[in-house]
Short mmCIF file of N, CA and C in Angstrom, two decimals:
data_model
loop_
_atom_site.label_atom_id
_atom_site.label_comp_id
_atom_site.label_asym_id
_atom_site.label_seq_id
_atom_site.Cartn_x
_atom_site.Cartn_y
_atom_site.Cartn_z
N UNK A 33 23.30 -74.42 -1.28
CA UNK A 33 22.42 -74.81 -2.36
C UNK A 33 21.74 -76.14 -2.04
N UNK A 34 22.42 -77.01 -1.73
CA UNK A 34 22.19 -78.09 -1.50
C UNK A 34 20.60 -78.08 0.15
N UNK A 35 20.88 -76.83 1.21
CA UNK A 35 19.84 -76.90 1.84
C UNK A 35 18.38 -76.54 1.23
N UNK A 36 18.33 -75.97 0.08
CA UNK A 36 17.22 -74.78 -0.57
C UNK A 36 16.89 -76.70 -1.30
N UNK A 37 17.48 -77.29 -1.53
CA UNK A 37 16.84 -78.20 -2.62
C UNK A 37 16.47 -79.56 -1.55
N UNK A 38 16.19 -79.55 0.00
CA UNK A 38 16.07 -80.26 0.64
C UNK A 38 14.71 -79.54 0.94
N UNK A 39 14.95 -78.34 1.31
CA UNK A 39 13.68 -77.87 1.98
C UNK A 39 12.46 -77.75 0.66
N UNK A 40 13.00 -77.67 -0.33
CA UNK A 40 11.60 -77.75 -1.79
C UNK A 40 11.51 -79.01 -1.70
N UNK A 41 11.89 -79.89 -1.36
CA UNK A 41 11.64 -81.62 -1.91
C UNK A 41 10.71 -81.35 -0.92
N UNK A 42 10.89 -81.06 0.61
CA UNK A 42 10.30 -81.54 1.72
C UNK A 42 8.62 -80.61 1.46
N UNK A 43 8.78 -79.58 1.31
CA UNK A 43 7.87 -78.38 1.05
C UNK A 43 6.66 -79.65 -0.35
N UNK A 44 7.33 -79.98 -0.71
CA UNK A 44 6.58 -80.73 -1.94
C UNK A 44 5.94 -81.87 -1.42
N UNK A 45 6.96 -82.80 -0.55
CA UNK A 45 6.12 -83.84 0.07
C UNK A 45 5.10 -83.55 1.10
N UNK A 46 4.99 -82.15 1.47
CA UNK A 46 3.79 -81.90 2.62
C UNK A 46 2.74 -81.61 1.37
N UNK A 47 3.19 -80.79 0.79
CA UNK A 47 1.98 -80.56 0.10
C UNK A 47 1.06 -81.68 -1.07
N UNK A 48 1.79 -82.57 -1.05
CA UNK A 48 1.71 -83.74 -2.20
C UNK A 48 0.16 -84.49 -0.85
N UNK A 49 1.05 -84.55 0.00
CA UNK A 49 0.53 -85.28 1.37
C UNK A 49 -1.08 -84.81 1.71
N UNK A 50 -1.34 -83.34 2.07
CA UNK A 50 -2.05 -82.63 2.11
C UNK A 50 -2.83 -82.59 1.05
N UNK A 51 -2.60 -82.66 -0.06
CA UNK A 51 -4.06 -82.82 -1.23
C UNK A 51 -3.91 -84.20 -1.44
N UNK A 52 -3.29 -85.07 -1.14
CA UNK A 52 -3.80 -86.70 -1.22
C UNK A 52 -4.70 -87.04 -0.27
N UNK A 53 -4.64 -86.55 0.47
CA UNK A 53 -5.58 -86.62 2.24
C UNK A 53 -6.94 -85.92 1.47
N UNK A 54 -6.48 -84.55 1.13
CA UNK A 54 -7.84 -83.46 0.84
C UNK A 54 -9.01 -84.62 -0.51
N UNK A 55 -7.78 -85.38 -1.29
CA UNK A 55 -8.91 -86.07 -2.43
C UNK A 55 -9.44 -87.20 -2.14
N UNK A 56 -9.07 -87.59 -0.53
CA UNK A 56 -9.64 -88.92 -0.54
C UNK A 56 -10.69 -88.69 -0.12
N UNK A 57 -11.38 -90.22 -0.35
CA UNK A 57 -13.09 -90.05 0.35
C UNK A 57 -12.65 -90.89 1.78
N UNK A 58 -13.69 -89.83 2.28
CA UNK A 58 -13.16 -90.67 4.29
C UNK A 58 -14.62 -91.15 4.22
N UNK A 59 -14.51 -92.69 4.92
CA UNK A 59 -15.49 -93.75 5.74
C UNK A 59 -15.62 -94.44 4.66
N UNK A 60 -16.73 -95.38 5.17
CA UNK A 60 -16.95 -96.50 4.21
C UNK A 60 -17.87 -96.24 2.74
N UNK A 61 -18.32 -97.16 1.80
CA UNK A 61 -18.64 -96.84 0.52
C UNK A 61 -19.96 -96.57 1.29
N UNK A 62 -21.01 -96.23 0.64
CA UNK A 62 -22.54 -95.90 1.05
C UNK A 62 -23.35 -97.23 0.98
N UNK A 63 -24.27 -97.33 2.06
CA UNK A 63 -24.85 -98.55 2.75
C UNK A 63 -25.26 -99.56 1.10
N UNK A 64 -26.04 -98.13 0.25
CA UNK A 64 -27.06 -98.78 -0.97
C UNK A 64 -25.58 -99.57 -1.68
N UNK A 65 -24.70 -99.30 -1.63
CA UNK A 65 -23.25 -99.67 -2.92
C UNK A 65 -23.26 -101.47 -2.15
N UNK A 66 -23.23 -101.30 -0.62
CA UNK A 66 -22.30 -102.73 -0.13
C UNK A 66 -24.13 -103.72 -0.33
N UNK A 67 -25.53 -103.76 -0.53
CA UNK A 67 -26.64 -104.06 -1.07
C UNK A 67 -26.61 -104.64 -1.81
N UNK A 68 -25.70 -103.38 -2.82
CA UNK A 68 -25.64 -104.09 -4.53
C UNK A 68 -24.81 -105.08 -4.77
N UNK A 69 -23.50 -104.80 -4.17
CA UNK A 69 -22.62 -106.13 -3.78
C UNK A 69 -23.08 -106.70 -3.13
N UNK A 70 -24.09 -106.97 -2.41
CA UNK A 70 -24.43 -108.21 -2.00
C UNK A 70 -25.16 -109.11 -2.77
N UNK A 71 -26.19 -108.24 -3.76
CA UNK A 71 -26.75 -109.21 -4.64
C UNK A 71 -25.61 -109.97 -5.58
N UNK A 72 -24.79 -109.23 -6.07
CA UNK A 72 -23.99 -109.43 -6.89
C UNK A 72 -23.08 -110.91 -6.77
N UNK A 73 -22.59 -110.76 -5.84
CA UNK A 73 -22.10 -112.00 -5.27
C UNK A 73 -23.06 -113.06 -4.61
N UNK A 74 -24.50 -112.85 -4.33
CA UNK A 74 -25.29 -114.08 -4.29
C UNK A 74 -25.57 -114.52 -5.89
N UNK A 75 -25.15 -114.26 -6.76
CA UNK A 75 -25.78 -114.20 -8.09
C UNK A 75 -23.93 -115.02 -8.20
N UNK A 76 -23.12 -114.34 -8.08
CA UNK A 76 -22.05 -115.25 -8.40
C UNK A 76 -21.49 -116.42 -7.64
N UNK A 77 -22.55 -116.69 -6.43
CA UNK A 77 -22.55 -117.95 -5.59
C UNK A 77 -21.05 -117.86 -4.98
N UNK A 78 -20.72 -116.19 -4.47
CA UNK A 78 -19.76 -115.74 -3.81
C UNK A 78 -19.25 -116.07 -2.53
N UNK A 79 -19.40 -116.83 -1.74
CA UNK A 79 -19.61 -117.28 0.02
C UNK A 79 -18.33 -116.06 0.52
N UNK A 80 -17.00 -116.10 0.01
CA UNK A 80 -16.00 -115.54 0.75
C UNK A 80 -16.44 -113.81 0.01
N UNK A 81 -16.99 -113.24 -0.89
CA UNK A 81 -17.49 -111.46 -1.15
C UNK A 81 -19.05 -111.70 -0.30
N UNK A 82 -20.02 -112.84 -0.02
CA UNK A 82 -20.61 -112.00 0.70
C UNK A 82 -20.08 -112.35 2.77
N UNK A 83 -19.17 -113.45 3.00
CA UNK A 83 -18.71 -113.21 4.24
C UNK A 83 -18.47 -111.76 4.56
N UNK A 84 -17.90 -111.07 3.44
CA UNK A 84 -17.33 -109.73 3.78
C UNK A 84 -18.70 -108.86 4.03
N UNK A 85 -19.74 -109.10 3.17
CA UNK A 85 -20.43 -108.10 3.58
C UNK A 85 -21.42 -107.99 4.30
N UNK A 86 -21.59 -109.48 5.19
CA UNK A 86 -22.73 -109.67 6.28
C UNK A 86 -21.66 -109.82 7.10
N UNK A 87 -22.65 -109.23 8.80
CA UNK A 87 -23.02 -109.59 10.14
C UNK A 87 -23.07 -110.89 9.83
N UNK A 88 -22.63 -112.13 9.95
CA UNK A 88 -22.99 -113.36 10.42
C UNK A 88 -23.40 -113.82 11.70
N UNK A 89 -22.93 -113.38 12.66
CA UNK A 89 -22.92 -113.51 14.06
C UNK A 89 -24.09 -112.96 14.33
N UNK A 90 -24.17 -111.48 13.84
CA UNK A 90 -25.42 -110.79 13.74
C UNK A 90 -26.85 -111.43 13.40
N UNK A 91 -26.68 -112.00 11.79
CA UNK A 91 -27.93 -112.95 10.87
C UNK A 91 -28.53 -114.06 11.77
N UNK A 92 -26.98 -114.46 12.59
CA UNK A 92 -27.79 -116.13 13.36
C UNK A 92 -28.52 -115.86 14.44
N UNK A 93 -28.27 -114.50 14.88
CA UNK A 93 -28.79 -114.19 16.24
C UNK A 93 -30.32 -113.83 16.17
N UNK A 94 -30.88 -114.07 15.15
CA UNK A 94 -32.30 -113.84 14.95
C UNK A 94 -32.74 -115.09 14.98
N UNK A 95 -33.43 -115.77 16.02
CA UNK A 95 -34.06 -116.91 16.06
C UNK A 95 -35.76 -116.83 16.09
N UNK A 96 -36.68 -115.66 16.12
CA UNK A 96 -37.96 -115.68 16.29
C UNK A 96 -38.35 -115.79 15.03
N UNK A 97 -37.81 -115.34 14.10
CA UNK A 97 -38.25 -114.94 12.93
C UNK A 97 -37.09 -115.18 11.48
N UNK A 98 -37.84 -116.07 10.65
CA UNK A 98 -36.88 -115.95 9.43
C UNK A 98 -36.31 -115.00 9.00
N UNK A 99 -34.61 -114.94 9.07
CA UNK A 99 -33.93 -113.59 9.01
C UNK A 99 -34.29 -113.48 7.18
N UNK A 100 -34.99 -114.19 6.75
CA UNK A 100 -34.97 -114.06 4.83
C UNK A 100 -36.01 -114.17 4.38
N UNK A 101 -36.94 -114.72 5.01
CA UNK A 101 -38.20 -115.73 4.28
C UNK A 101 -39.55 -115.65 5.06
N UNK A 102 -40.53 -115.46 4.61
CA UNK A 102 -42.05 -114.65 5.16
C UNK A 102 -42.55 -116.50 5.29
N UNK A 103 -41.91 -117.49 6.81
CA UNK A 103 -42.03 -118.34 6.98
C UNK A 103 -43.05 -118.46 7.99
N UNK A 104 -44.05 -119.70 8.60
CA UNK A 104 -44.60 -119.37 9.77
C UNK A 104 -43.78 -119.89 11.09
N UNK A 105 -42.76 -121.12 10.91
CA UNK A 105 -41.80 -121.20 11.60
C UNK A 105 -40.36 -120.82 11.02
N UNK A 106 -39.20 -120.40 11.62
CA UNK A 106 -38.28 -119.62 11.31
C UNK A 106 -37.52 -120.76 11.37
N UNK A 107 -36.40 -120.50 10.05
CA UNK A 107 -35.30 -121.50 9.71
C UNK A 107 -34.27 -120.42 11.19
N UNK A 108 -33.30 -121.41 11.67
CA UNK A 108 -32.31 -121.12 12.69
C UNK A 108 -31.38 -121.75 12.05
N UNK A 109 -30.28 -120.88 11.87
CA UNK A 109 -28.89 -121.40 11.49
C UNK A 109 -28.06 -121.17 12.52
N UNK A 110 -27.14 -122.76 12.69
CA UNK A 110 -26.28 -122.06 13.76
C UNK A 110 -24.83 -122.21 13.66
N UNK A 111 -24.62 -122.67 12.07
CA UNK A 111 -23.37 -122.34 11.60
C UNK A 111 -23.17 -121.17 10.37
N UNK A 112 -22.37 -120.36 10.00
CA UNK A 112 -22.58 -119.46 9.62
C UNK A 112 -22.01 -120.19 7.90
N UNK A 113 -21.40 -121.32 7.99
CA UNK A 113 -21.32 -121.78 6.17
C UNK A 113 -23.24 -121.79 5.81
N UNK A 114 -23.47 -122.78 6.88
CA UNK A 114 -25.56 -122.86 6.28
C UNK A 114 -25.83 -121.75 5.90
N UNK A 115 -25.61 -120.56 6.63
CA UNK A 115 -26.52 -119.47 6.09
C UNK A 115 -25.92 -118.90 4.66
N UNK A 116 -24.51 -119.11 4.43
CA UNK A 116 -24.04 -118.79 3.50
C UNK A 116 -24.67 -119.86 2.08
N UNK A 117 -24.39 -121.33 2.38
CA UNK A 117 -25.11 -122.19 1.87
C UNK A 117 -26.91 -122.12 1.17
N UNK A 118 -27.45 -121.08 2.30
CA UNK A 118 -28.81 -120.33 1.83
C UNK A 118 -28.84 -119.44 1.07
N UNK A 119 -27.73 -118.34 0.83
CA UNK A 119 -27.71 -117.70 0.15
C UNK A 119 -27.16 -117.55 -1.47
N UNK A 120 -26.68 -118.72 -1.44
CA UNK A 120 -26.09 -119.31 -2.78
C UNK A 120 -26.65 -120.57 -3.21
N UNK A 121 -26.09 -121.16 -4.66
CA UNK A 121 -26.25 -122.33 -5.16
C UNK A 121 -27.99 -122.19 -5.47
N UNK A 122 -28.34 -123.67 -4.56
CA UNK A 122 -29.50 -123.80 -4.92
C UNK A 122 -30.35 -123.44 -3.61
N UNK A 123 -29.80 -122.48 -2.69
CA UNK A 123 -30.27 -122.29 -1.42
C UNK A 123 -31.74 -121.47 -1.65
N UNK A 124 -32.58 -121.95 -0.39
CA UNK A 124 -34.04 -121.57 -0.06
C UNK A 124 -33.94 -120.20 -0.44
N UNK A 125 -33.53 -119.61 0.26
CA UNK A 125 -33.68 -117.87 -0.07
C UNK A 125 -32.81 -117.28 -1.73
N UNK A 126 -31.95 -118.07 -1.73
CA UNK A 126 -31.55 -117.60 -3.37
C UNK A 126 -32.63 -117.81 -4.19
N UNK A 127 -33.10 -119.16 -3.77
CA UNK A 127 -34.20 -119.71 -4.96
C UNK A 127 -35.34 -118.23 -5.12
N UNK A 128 -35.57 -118.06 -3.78
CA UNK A 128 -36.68 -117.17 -3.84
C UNK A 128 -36.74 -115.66 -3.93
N UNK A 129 -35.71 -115.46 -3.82
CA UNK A 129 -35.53 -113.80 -4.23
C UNK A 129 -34.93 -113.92 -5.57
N UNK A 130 -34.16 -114.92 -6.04
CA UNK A 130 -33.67 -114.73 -7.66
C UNK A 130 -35.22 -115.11 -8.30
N UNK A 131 -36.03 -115.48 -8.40
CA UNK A 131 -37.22 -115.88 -8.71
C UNK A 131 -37.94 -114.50 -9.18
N UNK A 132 -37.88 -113.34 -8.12
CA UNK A 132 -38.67 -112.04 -8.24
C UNK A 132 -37.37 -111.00 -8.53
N UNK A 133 -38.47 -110.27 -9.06
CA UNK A 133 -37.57 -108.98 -9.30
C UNK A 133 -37.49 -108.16 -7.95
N UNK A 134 -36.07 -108.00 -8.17
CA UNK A 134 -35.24 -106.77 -7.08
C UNK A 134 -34.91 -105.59 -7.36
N UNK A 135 -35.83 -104.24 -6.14
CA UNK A 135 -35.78 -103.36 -6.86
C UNK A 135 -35.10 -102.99 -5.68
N UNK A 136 -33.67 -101.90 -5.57
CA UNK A 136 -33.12 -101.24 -4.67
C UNK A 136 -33.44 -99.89 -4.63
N UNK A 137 -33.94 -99.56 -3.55
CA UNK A 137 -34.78 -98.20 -3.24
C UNK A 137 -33.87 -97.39 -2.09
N UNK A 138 -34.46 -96.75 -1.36
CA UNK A 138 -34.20 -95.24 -0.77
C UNK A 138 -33.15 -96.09 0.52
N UNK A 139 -32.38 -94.88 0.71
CA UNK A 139 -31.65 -95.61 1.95
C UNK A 139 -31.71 -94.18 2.92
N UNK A 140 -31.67 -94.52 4.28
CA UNK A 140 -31.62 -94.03 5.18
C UNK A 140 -29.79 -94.21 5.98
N UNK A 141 -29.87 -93.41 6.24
CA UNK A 141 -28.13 -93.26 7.30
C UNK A 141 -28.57 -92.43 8.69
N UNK A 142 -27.92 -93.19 9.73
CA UNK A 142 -28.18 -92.49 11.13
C UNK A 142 -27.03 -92.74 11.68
N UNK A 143 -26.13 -91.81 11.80
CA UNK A 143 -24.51 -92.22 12.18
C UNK A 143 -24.05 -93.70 11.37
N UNK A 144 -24.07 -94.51 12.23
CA UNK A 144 -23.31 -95.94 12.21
C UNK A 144 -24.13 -96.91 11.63
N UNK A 145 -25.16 -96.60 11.64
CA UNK A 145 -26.11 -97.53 11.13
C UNK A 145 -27.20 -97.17 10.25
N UNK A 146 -27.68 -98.01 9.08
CA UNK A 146 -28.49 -97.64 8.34
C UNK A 146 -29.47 -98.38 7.93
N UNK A 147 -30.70 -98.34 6.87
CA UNK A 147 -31.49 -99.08 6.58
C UNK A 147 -31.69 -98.93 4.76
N UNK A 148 -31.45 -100.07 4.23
CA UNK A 148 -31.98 -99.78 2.60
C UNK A 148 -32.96 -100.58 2.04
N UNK A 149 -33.84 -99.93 1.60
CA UNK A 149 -35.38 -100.37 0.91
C UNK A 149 -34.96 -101.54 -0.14
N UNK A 150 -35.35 -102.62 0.09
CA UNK A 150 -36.02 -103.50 -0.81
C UNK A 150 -36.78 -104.15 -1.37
N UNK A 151 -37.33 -104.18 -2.60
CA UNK A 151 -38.55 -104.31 -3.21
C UNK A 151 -38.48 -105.58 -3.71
N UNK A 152 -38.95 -107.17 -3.81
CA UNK A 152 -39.21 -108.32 -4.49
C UNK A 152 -40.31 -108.13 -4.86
N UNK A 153 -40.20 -107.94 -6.72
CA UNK A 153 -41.83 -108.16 -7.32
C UNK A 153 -41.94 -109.32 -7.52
N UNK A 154 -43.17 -109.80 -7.38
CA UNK A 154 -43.88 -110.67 -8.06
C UNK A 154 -44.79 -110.36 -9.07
N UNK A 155 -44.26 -110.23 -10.36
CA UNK A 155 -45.13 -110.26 -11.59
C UNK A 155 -45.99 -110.43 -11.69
N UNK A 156 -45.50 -112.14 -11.94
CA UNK A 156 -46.82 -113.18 -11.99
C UNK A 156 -48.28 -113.21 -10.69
N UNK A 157 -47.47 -112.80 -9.73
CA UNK A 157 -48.73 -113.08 -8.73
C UNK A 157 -49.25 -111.68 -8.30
N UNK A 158 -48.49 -110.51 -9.03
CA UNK A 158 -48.89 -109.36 -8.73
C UNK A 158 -49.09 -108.91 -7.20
N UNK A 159 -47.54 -108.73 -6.74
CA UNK A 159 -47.51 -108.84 -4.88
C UNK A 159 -45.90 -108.17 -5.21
N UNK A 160 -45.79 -107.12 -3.68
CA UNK A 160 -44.29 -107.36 -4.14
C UNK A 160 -44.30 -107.33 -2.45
N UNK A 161 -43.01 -107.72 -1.69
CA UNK A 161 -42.60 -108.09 -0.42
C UNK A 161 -41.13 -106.72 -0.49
N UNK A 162 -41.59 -105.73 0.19
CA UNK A 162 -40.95 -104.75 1.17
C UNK A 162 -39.77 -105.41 1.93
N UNK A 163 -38.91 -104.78 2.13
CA UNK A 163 -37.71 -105.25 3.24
C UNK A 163 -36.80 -103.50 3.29
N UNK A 164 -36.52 -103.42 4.58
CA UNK A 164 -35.48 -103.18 4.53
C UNK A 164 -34.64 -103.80 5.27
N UNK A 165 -33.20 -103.86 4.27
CA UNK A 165 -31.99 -104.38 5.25
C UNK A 165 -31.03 -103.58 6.13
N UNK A 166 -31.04 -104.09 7.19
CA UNK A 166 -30.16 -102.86 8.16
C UNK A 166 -29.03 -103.71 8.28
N UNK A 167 -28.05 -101.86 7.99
CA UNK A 167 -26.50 -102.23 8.00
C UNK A 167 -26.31 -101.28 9.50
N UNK A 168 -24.49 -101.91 9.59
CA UNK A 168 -24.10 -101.00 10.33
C UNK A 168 -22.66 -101.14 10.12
N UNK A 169 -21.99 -99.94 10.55
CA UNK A 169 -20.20 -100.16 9.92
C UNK A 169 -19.76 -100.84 10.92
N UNK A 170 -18.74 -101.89 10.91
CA UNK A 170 -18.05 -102.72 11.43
C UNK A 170 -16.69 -103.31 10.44
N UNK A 171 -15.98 -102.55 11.35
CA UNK A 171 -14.83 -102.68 10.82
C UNK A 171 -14.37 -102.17 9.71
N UNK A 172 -14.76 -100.57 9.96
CA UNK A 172 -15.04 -99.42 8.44
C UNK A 172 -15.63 -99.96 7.52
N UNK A 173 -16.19 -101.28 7.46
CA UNK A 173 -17.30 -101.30 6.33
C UNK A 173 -18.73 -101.53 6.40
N UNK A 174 -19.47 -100.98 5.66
CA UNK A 174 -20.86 -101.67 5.91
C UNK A 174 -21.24 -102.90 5.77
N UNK A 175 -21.90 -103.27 6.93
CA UNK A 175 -22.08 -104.51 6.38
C UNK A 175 -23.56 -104.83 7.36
N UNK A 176 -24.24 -105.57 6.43
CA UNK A 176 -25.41 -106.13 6.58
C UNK A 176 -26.07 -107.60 7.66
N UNK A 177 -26.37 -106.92 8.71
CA UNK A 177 -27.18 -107.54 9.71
C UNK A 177 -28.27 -107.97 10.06
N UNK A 178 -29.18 -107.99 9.28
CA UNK A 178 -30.59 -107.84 9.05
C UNK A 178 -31.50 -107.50 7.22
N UNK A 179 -31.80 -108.60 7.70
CA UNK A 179 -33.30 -108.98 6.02
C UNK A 179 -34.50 -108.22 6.67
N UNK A 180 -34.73 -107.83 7.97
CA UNK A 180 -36.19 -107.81 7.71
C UNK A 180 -37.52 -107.43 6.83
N UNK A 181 -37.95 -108.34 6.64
CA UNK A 181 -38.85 -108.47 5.52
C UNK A 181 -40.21 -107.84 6.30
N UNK A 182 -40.89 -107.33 5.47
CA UNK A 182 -42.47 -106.93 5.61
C UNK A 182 -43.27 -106.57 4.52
N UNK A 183 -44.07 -107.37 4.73
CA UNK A 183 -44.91 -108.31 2.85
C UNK A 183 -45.73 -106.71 3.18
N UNK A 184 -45.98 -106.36 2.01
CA UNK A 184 -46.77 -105.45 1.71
C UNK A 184 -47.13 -105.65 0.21
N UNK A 185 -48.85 -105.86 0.19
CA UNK A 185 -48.89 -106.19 -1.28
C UNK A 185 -49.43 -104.95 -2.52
N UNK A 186 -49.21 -105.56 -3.01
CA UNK A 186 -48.77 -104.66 -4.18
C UNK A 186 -49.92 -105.15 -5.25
N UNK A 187 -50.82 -104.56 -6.07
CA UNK A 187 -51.56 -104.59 -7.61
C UNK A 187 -51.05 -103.92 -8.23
#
């Protein structure tokens, strides 16, 4: 008796096992979700939720071109608190994207890497500035390597 009530416990833990596996979601959350957390935590002047969700190493490695800002010379950061420092408080690029409205648009996925549409309106000046930001998974999560911006105006 005692073997019949070993082999149902065990019979139970495979199968317990097997639909815990079957209900999970496999890979990381979707590129547009780790976006929204990113605004989210520049809005809560987050430095350690958005470390998690940028490329830093990635962000600094763009020196031709402002990785944030439609500049004619490009800010270069070459510690990764500054760029965090930009993205919070009273930083250049917080100032200027909390300023316009943010609209999160269409996302693209290509294996490992992706791209998601972002829209900054300008109301008042009747313009809005295009971006998409490209992610890529690192370290099973998405995470964000790239602002590139491209002004496209808008009436």
């Amino acid at each position: 008796m005692n073997m019949k009530l070993h082999i149902a416990a065990l019979s139970f833990l495979v199968v317990a096992l097997i639909l815990s596996m079957g209900c999970s979601k496999s890979g990381p959350p979707d590129p547009k979700s780790a976006v929204i957390s990113f605004f989210g935590a520049m809005e809560k002047d987050d430095k350690a939720g958005l470390a998690h969700l940028l490329d830093l190493p990635e962000l600094m490695r763009n020196i031709n071109e402002d990785y944030a800002l439609q500049t004619d010379s490009p800010r270069v950061f070459t510690n990764p608190l500054d760029l965090l420092d930009d993205l919070t408080g009273e930083g250049q690029t917080k100032t200027r994207w909390f300023a316009l409205q943010r609209i999160i648009g269409d996302t693209e996925v290509q294996g490992e890497t992706a791209s998601v549409e972002v829209t900054f309106v300008d109301k008042e000046g009747s313009r809005g500035y295009r971006t998409k930001f490209g992610l890529h998974i690192k370290n099973g999560k998405w995470k964000i390597y790239s602002f590139k911006t491209i002004e496209d105006a808008k009436s």
